[in-house]
Coordinates of C-alpha atoms in Angstrom, one line a residue:
Chain A
M1 CA 40.1 156.9 -63.0
S2 CA 41.0 159.6 -65.2
L3 CA 45.0 160.4 -65.6
L4 CA 43.8 163.6 -67.3
R5 CA 40.2 165.5 -67.5
V6 CA 39.7 168.8 -69.0
L7 CA 36.6 169.8 -67.6
R8 CA 34.5 172.8 -68.7
L9 CA 38.0 174.5 -70.1
S10 CA 37.4 178.5 -71.7
A11 CA 40.6 179.9 -73.4
F12 CA 41.5 183.4 -74.2
Y13 CA 44.1 185.1 -76.3
G14 CA 43.5 188.8 -75.0
S15 CA 39.4 189.7 -75.3
F16 CA 39.2 186.4 -78.2
Q17 CA 38.1 183.7 -76.9
A18 CA 39.6 180.7 -78.5
L19 CA 37.8 178.1 -76.6
F20 CA 34.4 177.4 -75.4
D21 CA 33.5 175.1 -72.4
V22 CA 35.9 172.6 -73.8
S23 CA 35.4 168.8 -72.0
L24 CA 37.5 165.7 -72.4
E25 CA 39.5 163.2 -70.6
A26 CA 41.8 159.8 -70.9
A27 CA 42.7 157.4 -68.9
E28 CA 45.2 155.8 -67.9
G29 CA 47.5 154.1 -71.4
E30 CA 44.6 155.4 -73.7
T31 CA 45.7 156.8 -77.5
I32 CA 42.8 159.9 -77.8
A33 CA 43.2 162.0 -81.3
V34 CA 42.2 165.1 -81.6
I35 CA 41.2 166.9 -84.7
G36 CA 39.6 169.5 -86.2
A37 CA 40.6 172.3 -88.8
N38 CA 42.6 175.3 -88.7
G39 CA 41.9 177.7 -86.2
A40 CA 40.0 174.5 -84.1
G41 CA 41.0 175.6 -80.7
K42 CA 43.1 171.6 -81.2
T43 CA 47.3 173.6 -80.0
T44 CA 45.2 176.5 -77.7
C45 CA 43.7 173.5 -75.5
L46 CA 47.0 172.0 -75.5
R47 CA 48.8 174.2 -74.6
A48 CA 46.3 175.1 -71.7
I49 CA 46.8 171.2 -70.7
A50 CA 51.0 172.1 -70.7
G51 CA 50.6 175.0 -69.0
V52 CA 51.7 177.8 -71.8
L53 CA 48.4 179.2 -71.3
P54 CA 47.0 180.7 -67.8
V55 CA 43.4 178.7 -67.0
P56 CA 41.9 178.3 -63.7
A57 CA 43.0 175.5 -61.6
E58 CA 40.4 173.4 -61.8
A59 CA 39.7 173.2 -65.5
V60 CA 42.5 170.6 -65.9
R61 CA 43.0 168.1 -64.1
F62 CA 46.1 165.7 -64.0
A63 CA 46.4 162.5 -61.8
G64 CA 43.7 163.8 -59.8
D65 CA 45.4 167.7 -59.0
A66 CA 43.9 170.6 -60.3
V67 CA 47.0 171.8 -62.4
G68 CA 45.8 174.7 -64.7
G69 CA 47.4 177.5 -64.8
R70 CA 50.6 175.5 -63.8
P71 CA 53.3 176.9 -65.1
A72 CA 54.9 174.6 -68.0
H73 CA 58.1 172.9 -65.7
D74 CA 56.0 172.0 -63.0
L75 CA 53.9 170.1 -65.6
V76 CA 56.9 168.3 -66.9
A77 CA 57.8 167.4 -63.7
R78 CA 54.8 165.8 -62.8
G79 CA 55.1 164.2 -66.4
V80 CA 52.8 166.0 -68.6
V81 CA 54.7 166.7 -72.2
M82 CA 53.6 168.1 -74.5
V83 CA 55.6 167.7 -78.4
P84 CA 55.1 171.3 -80.0
E85 CA 54.0 172.1 -83.1
G86 CA 56.3 172.5 -85.8
R87 CA 59.0 170.8 -84.0
R88 CA 60.5 173.7 -82.0
I89 CA 64.1 171.4 -82.4
F90 CA 66.6 174.3 -80.4
P91 CA 69.2 175.1 -83.6
S92 CA 72.5 175.8 -81.5
L93 CA 72.0 172.5 -79.8
T94 CA 73.0 169.1 -81.4
V95 CA 70.6 166.7 -82.4
E96 CA 71.7 164.1 -78.8
E97 CA 71.7 167.6 -77.2
N98 CA 68.7 168.2 -77.5
L99 CA 67.3 165.2 -76.3
L100 CA 69.1 165.2 -73.8
V101 CA 67.4 168.6 -73.2
G102 CA 64.2 167.0 -73.0
A103 CA 65.8 165.0 -69.9
Y104 CA 66.6 168.0 -67.9
R105 CA 63.8 167.1 -65.5
G106 CA 65.4 163.8 -64.6
R107 CA 62.2 162.2 -64.2
P108 CA 62.8 157.8 -63.6
G109 CA 60.4 155.8 -66.3
P110 CA 61.1 153.5 -69.2
W111 CA 63.1 155.9 -72.0
T112 CA 66.6 156.6 -72.2
L113 CA 69.2 157.8 -74.9
A114 CA 69.7 154.5 -76.2
R115 CA 65.8 153.5 -75.9
V116 CA 65.4 156.5 -78.5
Y117 CA 68.0 155.6 -80.9
D118 CA 66.9 151.9 -81.1
L119 CA 63.5 153.4 -81.4
F120 CA 64.7 156.2 -84.4
P121 CA 68.4 155.1 -85.8
V122 CA 68.6 158.1 -87.6
L123 CA 68.6 160.0 -85.4
A124 CA 71.6 158.2 -83.4
E125 CA 73.3 158.1 -87.5
R126 CA 73.3 161.7 -86.7
R127 CA 74.3 162.4 -82.7
R128 CA 76.8 164.6 -83.5
Q129 CA 74.7 167.0 -86.2
P130 CA 73.2 170.6 -85.7
G131 CA 69.2 169.8 -85.3
P132 CA 68.8 172.5 -87.9
N133 CA 70.6 170.4 -90.4
L134 CA 68.2 167.0 -90.1
S135 CA 65.1 167.0 -92.5
G136 CA 61.4 167.8 -91.3
G137 CA 60.3 164.4 -90.8
E138 CA 64.0 163.8 -89.1
Q139 CA 63.0 167.5 -86.9
Q140 CA 59.4 165.3 -86.0
M141 CA 61.1 162.2 -85.0
L142 CA 63.4 164.1 -82.8
A143 CA 60.7 165.9 -81.4
I144 CA 58.9 163.3 -79.9
G145 CA 62.5 161.7 -79.1
R146 CA 62.9 165.1 -77.2
G147 CA 59.9 164.5 -75.3
L148 CA 60.0 161.1 -74.8
M149 CA 63.2 161.5 -72.9
A150 CA 61.6 162.7 -69.6
N151 CA 59.6 160.4 -69.6
P152 CA 55.9 161.7 -69.4
R153 CA 52.6 159.9 -68.4
L154 CA 50.9 161.8 -70.7
L155 CA 52.8 163.0 -73.9
L156 CA 50.9 165.3 -76.0
V157 CA 51.5 165.8 -80.1
D158 CA 50.9 168.6 -81.8
E159 CA 50.0 167.9 -85.4
I160 CA 52.4 165.6 -86.1
S161 CA 52.2 165.3 -89.8
L162 CA 51.8 169.2 -90.1
G163 CA 53.9 170.1 -93.8
L164 CA 55.0 165.6 -93.5
A165 CA 55.6 163.4 -96.7
P166 CA 52.7 160.5 -96.5
I167 CA 55.3 157.9 -96.1
V168 CA 57.4 160.1 -93.5
V169 CA 54.0 160.2 -91.6
R170 CA 53.2 156.3 -91.7
G171 CA 56.8 156.1 -89.5
L172 CA 55.6 158.8 -87.2
Y173 CA 52.7 156.1 -86.6
R174 CA 54.2 153.2 -86.4
V175 CA 56.3 154.6 -83.1
L176 CA 53.9 156.3 -82.0
R177 CA 52.0 152.4 -81.6
T178 CA 54.8 151.3 -80.1
I179 CA 54.9 154.4 -77.4
A180 CA 51.1 153.4 -77.1
T181 CA 52.6 150.0 -76.2
E182 CA 55.0 151.2 -73.2
G183 CA 51.6 152.4 -71.8
T184 CA 52.3 155.9 -72.2
T185 CA 49.5 157.9 -72.5
T186 CA 49.1 159.9 -76.0
L187 CA 47.1 163.0 -77.3
V188 CA 47.9 163.2 -80.8
V189 CA 46.9 166.3 -82.4
D190 CA 46.5 166.1 -86.6
Q191 CA 44.0 167.8 -89.3
D192 CA 44.8 164.6 -91.3
V193 CA 42.2 162.0 -90.1
S194 CA 43.2 158.7 -91.9
Q195 CA 46.0 157.5 -90.0
I196 CA 44.9 158.6 -86.4
M197 CA 41.1 157.3 -86.4
E198 CA 43.5 153.5 -86.6
L199 CA 45.3 154.8 -84.3
A200 CA 43.4 155.9 -81.3
Q201 CA 40.8 154.5 -79.1
R202 CA 38.9 157.3 -78.8
V203 CA 38.6 160.3 -81.1
Y204 CA 37.9 164.2 -80.3
C205 CA 36.3 166.9 -83.5
F206 CA 37.1 170.4 -82.6
R207 CA 35.4 172.9 -84.2
K208 CA 35.3 177.1 -83.6
G209 CA 36.9 176.1 -80.0
A210 CA 34.4 173.4 -79.2
V211 CA 34.4 169.8 -79.4
S212 CA 31.8 169.2 -82.0
L213 CA 32.1 165.2 -82.0
E214 CA 33.1 162.2 -79.7
G215 CA 33.6 158.6 -79.4
R216 CA 34.9 155.2 -80.6
P217 CA 36.5 155.6 -84.0
A218 CA 34.6 152.6 -85.2
D219 CA 31.1 154.4 -84.1
L220 CA 31.6 157.3 -86.0
T221 CA 30.4 157.3 -89.8
R222 CA 31.8 159.1 -92.3
A223 CA 29.4 161.7 -92.4
R224 CA 28.9 162.4 -88.7
L225 CA 32.7 163.4 -89.6
A226 CA 32.8 165.1 -91.7
A227 CA 29.6 166.7 -90.3
A228 CA 31.8 167.6 -87.4
Y229 CA 34.8 168.7 -89.2
F230 CA 33.4 170.9 -91.3
G231 CA 30.3 171.8 -90.1
V232 CA 28.1 171.1 -93.1
Chain B
M1 CA 112.5 201.7 -80.1
T2 CA 111.1 198.1 -81.7
V3 CA 111.0 197.1 -77.4
A4 CA 109.2 199.5 -76.4
W5 CA 106.7 199.1 -79.2
V6 CA 106.2 195.1 -78.6
D7 CA 106.3 196.0 -74.7
T8 CA 103.8 198.4 -75.3
I9 CA 101.2 195.9 -77.2
L10 CA 102.4 193.2 -74.6
Q11 CA 100.8 195.3 -72.1
G12 CA 97.8 196.2 -74.0
L13 CA 97.4 191.6 -75.1
L14 CA 97.6 191.6 -70.9
L15 CA 95.0 194.7 -70.1
G16 CA 92.8 192.8 -72.3
G17 CA 92.1 189.8 -70.2
L18 CA 91.3 191.8 -67.0
Y19 CA 88.5 193.8 -69.9
A20 CA 87.5 189.8 -71.0
L21 CA 86.9 189.2 -67.3
F22 CA 84.2 192.3 -67.5
A23 CA 83.1 191.3 -70.1
T24 CA 82.1 188.3 -70.7
G25 CA 79.4 188.6 -67.4
L26 CA 78.0 191.2 -69.3
S27 CA 78.1 188.6 -72.3
L28 CA 76.5 185.7 -70.8
I29 CA 73.9 187.2 -69.3
F30 CA 72.5 189.3 -73.1
G31 CA 73.6 185.4 -74.4
V32 CA 71.0 183.7 -72.5
M33 CA 68.3 186.5 -71.4
R34 CA 68.4 189.5 -73.9
I35 CA 69.2 192.0 -71.0
V36 CA 71.6 194.3 -71.0
N37 CA 72.6 195.1 -67.5
L38 CA 73.7 198.4 -67.2
A39 CA 74.7 198.0 -63.5
H40 CA 77.6 195.4 -64.8
G41 CA 80.2 197.8 -64.2
D42 CA 78.7 199.9 -60.5
L43 CA 78.0 195.9 -59.7
S44 CA 81.8 194.9 -60.3
I45 CA 83.0 198.4 -58.1
L46 CA 80.4 197.6 -55.7
A47 CA 82.6 194.4 -55.3
A48 CA 85.5 195.5 -55.0
F49 CA 84.3 198.1 -52.1
L50 CA 83.4 194.8 -50.7
A51 CA 87.0 193.3 -50.7
V52 CA 88.1 196.3 -49.1
V53 CA 85.8 195.8 -46.3
A54 CA 87.4 192.5 -46.3
V55 CA 90.6 193.9 -46.3
E56 CA 90.2 196.4 -43.6
S57 CA 88.0 194.1 -41.7
L58 CA 89.5 191.0 -41.7
G59 CA 92.7 191.9 -42.6
L60 CA 92.8 189.1 -45.7
D61 CA 95.0 189.7 -48.4
P62 CA 93.0 190.8 -51.5
F63 CA 93.2 187.6 -53.2
V64 CA 91.8 185.4 -50.6
A65 CA 89.5 187.9 -49.9
L66 CA 88.2 187.0 -53.2
V67 CA 87.2 183.5 -52.0
L68 CA 84.3 185.6 -50.1
V69 CA 83.1 188.4 -52.5
A70 CA 83.0 186.3 -56.1
P71 CA 80.2 184.4 -53.8
A72 CA 78.5 186.9 -52.4
M73 CA 78.3 188.8 -54.9
A74 CA 76.7 185.4 -57.0
A75 CA 74.1 185.2 -54.3
L76 CA 73.5 189.4 -55.4
G77 CA 73.0 187.9 -58.7
Y78 CA 70.4 184.9 -57.7
G79 CA 68.9 187.9 -55.0
L80 CA 68.4 190.2 -57.8
Q81 CA 67.1 188.0 -61.1
T82 CA 64.7 186.5 -58.7
L83 CA 62.9 188.8 -56.5
V84 CA 63.7 191.7 -59.0
L85 CA 64.6 191.4 -63.1
N86 CA 62.2 188.4 -63.1
R87 CA 59.0 190.6 -62.5
L88 CA 60.1 192.2 -65.7
L89 CA 60.2 189.2 -68.1
G90 CA 57.7 189.7 -70.9
Q91 CA 57.4 193.3 -71.4
G92 CA 59.4 194.3 -74.0
I93 CA 63.5 195.2 -73.3
L94 CA 63.4 198.6 -71.9
P95 CA 61.7 197.4 -68.6
P96 CA 65.2 195.8 -67.8
I97 CA 67.2 198.9 -69.4
L98 CA 65.4 201.5 -67.0
V99 CA 65.4 199.3 -64.1
T100 CA 69.4 198.4 -64.1
F101 CA 69.8 201.8 -64.8
G102 CA 68.3 202.9 -61.8
L103 CA 70.1 200.4 -59.8
S104 CA 73.6 202.0 -61.0
I105 CA 72.7 205.4 -59.7
I106 CA 71.4 203.4 -56.4
I107 CA 74.5 201.5 -56.4
Q108 CA 77.1 204.5 -57.3
N109 CA 74.9 207.0 -54.6
G110 CA 75.2 204.3 -52.1
L111 CA 78.6 203.4 -52.5
L112 CA 79.8 207.5 -52.0
E113 CA 77.1 207.7 -49.0
I114 CA 79.1 204.7 -47.5
F115 CA 82.8 205.5 -48.7
S116 CA 83.1 208.6 -49.3
A117 CA 84.5 210.1 -52.4
D118 CA 87.6 209.2 -51.7
S119 CA 89.8 206.7 -54.3
R120 CA 90.7 203.5 -52.8
R121 CA 93.0 200.4 -53.9
L122 CA 93.7 197.2 -53.0
N123 CA 97.2 196.1 -51.8
P124 CA 97.8 192.8 -52.0
G125 CA 101.5 193.0 -51.0
G126 CA 104.3 193.8 -53.7
I127 CA 102.8 191.4 -56.2
E128 CA 101.2 194.5 -58.3
T129 CA 104.7 196.0 -58.8
A130 CA 106.3 192.6 -59.6
S131 CA 107.3 191.9 -63.0
V132 CA 109.0 189.1 -64.8
A133 CA 111.9 189.3 -67.1
L134 CA 111.6 188.2 -70.8
G135 CA 115.4 189.4 -71.9
G136 CA 115.8 191.9 -74.4
Q137 CA 114.4 194.5 -71.7
L138 CA 111.2 193.4 -71.7
A139 CA 108.9 192.4 -68.9
I140 CA 105.7 191.1 -67.5
G141 CA 104.3 192.7 -64.5
W142 CA 103.3 189.4 -62.1
L143 CA 99.8 191.0 -62.0
P144 CA 98.2 191.4 -65.6
L145 CA 99.7 188.3 -66.2
I146 CA 97.7 186.7 -63.0
T147 CA 94.6 188.5 -65.1
L148 CA 95.1 187.0 -68.1
G149 CA 95.8 183.5 -67.1
V150 CA 92.0 183.6 -64.7
A151 CA 90.2 185.2 -67.2
V152 CA 91.2 182.2 -69.4
A153 CA 90.8 179.8 -66.6
I154 CA 86.9 181.8 -66.0
L155 CA 86.7 182.0 -70.2
V156 CA 87.6 177.3 -69.9
G157 CA 85.5 177.0 -67.4
L158 CA 82.5 178.5 -68.8
Q159 CA 83.1 177.1 -71.8
G160 CA 83.0 173.6 -70.9
L161 CA 79.8 174.1 -68.5
I162 CA 78.2 175.8 -71.5
G163 CA 78.9 173.3 -73.4
R164 CA 78.8 169.6 -71.8
L165 CA 76.6 170.4 -68.4
S166 CA 72.6 170.2 -68.7
V167 CA 72.9 173.7 -67.1
G168 CA 74.4 174.9 -69.7
R169 CA 72.5 172.7 -72.6
A170 CA 69.8 174.6 -70.9
F171 CA 71.3 178.0 -70.9
R172 CA 71.4 177.1 -74.9
A173 CA 68.1 175.9 -75.5
T174 CA 66.3 179.2 -73.7
S175 CA 68.7 181.4 -75.1
D176 CA 67.4 179.8 -78.2
D177 CA 63.5 179.3 -77.5
Q178 CA 62.5 180.3 -74.0
E179 CA 59.0 178.5 -74.5
T180 CA 60.6 175.2 -76.1
A181 CA 62.9 175.4 -73.1
E182 CA 59.9 176.4 -70.3
L183 CA 58.3 172.8 -72.4
M184 CA 61.4 170.8 -71.5
G185 CA 60.9 171.6 -67.9
I186 CA 62.8 174.5 -67.8
D187 CA 62.4 176.7 -64.9
N188 CA 63.5 179.7 -66.9
R189 CA 63.0 181.6 -63.6
R190 CA 65.7 180.1 -61.6
L191 CA 68.0 179.2 -64.8
Y192 CA 67.8 183.0 -65.0
G193 CA 68.9 183.5 -61.4
L194 CA 71.7 181.3 -62.1
A195 CA 72.7 183.3 -65.0
M196 CA 72.8 186.2 -63.5
A197 CA 74.3 184.3 -60.1
L198 CA 77.5 183.2 -62.3
S199 CA 77.8 186.9 -64.0
L200 CA 78.0 189.2 -61.0
G201 CA 80.8 186.0 -60.0
I202 CA 82.4 186.7 -62.6
V203 CA 82.3 190.4 -62.4
A204 CA 83.5 190.0 -59.0
V205 CA 87.0 189.1 -60.0
A206 CA 87.2 192.0 -62.8
G207 CA 86.3 194.4 -59.9
V208 CA 88.3 192.9 -57.7
F209 CA 91.6 192.8 -59.7
L210 CA 90.6 195.9 -61.4
G211 CA 91.0 198.0 -57.6
I212 CA 94.3 195.7 -57.7
R213 CA 95.9 196.7 -60.8
T214 CA 94.7 200.6 -60.4
T215 CA 92.5 203.2 -58.0
F216 CA 89.0 203.1 -58.0
T217 CA 85.8 205.5 -56.6
F218 CA 82.2 205.2 -55.8
A219 CA 82.0 206.3 -60.1
S220 CA 84.5 204.1 -61.8
G221 CA 81.5 201.6 -62.3
P222 CA 80.0 203.3 -66.1
D223 CA 83.3 203.1 -67.7
R224 CA 84.0 199.8 -67.3
L225 CA 80.8 198.9 -68.3
L226 CA 81.8 200.6 -71.3
F227 CA 84.6 198.5 -72.0
A228 CA 82.9 195.4 -70.9
F229 CA 80.4 196.5 -74.2
E230 CA 83.0 197.7 -76.6
A231 CA 85.1 194.1 -76.3
V232 CA 81.9 192.3 -76.5
I233 CA 80.7 194.2 -79.4
I234 CA 84.2 193.4 -80.6
G235 CA 84.5 189.9 -80.2
G236 CA 81.6 189.4 -81.2
L237 CA 78.0 189.1 -79.6
G238 CA 77.8 185.7 -77.6
S239 CA 80.8 184.3 -78.8
L240 CA 82.9 183.8 -75.6
W241 CA 86.9 183.6 -77.0
G242 CA 85.3 186.5 -79.2
T243 CA 84.9 188.1 -75.8
L244 CA 88.6 187.5 -74.7
V245 CA 90.1 188.7 -78.7
G246 CA 87.5 191.7 -78.3
G247 CA 89.2 192.5 -74.9
A248 CA 92.8 192.2 -76.5
V249 CA 92.1 194.2 -79.4
L250 CA 90.6 197.3 -76.3
G251 CA 93.9 196.6 -75.2
V252 CA 96.2 197.2 -77.4
A253 CA 94.1 200.3 -78.6
Q254 CA 94.1 201.9 -75.9
T255 CA 98.1 201.3 -74.7
V256 CA 99.1 201.9 -78.1
G257 CA 97.2 204.9 -78.5
A258 CA 98.6 206.3 -75.0
K259 CA 102.2 205.6 -76.7
L260 CA 101.6 208.1 -79.0
S261 CA 100.1 210.6 -76.4
P262 CA 99.7 209.9 -73.2
G263 CA 96.1 211.4 -73.4
W264 CA 94.9 209.7 -76.1
G265 CA 94.7 206.0 -75.2
I266 CA 90.5 205.7 -73.7
L267 CA 89.8 207.6 -77.4
T268 CA 92.0 205.5 -79.0
G269 CA 89.9 202.1 -77.5
H270 CA 86.5 204.0 -79.4
L271 CA 87.9 204.4 -81.9
V272 CA 88.6 201.0 -83.1
F273 CA 85.7 200.2 -81.2
L274 CA 83.6 201.9 -83.7
A275 CA 86.3 201.2 -86.9
V276 CA 84.7 197.4 -85.9
L277 CA 81.1 199.2 -85.3
L278 CA 81.5 200.0 -89.3
L279 CA 83.7 197.5 -91.1
R280 CA 81.9 194.0 -88.9
P281 CA 78.7 195.5 -87.1
Q282 CA 78.4 191.2 -86.4
G283 CA 82.3 191.3 -84.6
L284 CA 85.2 189.6 -85.2
F285 CA 83.9 186.0 -83.9
A286 CA 80.6 186.1 -84.1
K287 CA 78.0 183.3 -84.2
A288 CA 74.9 183.6 -85.1
R289 CA 72.6 182.6 -82.8
R290 CA 75.2 181.0 -80.6
M291 CA 76.1 181.1 -76.8
A292 CA 79.2 179.0 -76.8

């Protein structure tokens, strides 16, 4: 049975339709990649799953429950946690306080401050510093660590590599592999296809608000991927 | 002559303790939810009248009545926020201003209806006139001293809550970025309810101390709101200790003005406020985007 099931999801910003009948699912423990160009609807889909966008209840099912349109804090309590695009570190909080806010709901699970610091030693070194003092890559680590502190069953990571150097991105993908081995179901959004295809068990490509291609990375040729991505 | 001036400044500093009590709740609400509560002063007067009821019907000492009134006002704050003000979220800054302005009028007229236009006072049985001699003809009233002590204790407590407790981190995170705070599992509606409860619990203390210090009527609220605003702006928005300093600056300005000429007290306070607004509009202790 799938942990997450998105069924014929449509979403609107005012009168503008951003998603058209998107369906996707993730089994417990799976790592899913969502790729696509700017404006393809990847972030909108994640925001609908995380409870930021109002959508019909049946459009999103999590662990068997219809949760579409439930408030974000309720979804966090159920274990759906999103690492937002652009990191969104709380500027007036220190590194450690940012992590502790992630643990606000007190969900039990494997992730603690000590384990997050093991995963990201640089955060331990800078625990007393204000969040904005970190570099972009460190802020992404902090955002992921903050999400892990909520002990998610499903971790949504939006635009993981945006604006980061390739070497930093490789480090982040190593961390995602570690998280996946913990059994946490992850759904990662990236515009850069190279790394994510090695990580994910299945991939969904978005184009113009709809899923243009889905499958296992090994089954997808570059040509089909390019066609689904760019529409050529 | 100099002793008289030292005395004036001392009284002003102590008066600042009372103003800080009024200002703290206002500052907290603005810091967490960017709402200006125009009924803040009237709610403090409502608390003072509740204390009058407790004193007259139960025969309590006003300070003891506070043990009942502060939790009652906190509960009222939680209800007010979750049942009324939360409905205005996401509709811009104007609706909360209009609704709290309306609330201010409702409270004033409700108090007039129930308690008449007579001025009231809370009588704690002697302590309001007792003083401690400092030598050299200087004396400090016990009441202003206790007021300042309570204000400092509340600020220390609030600072600890905001700086160390999980709910305090949630206040700061929500103040920084409400949507991301929601994504971390923080229910902002409940959190706003807690902030308003805290704010009205503190303003209840302010109202009761005011009622012990001086007489008040149903219409005393707006002045309190104005002084609270001035203390917050002088101290710098979002800085708790700045609020105490802002209260002290305003208090000293008012007592010094009143010493120069009895009618100038309030005016001098306003002039100092305007001077700060002109010369240092961010306030004396403004910390950009920080609450604590």
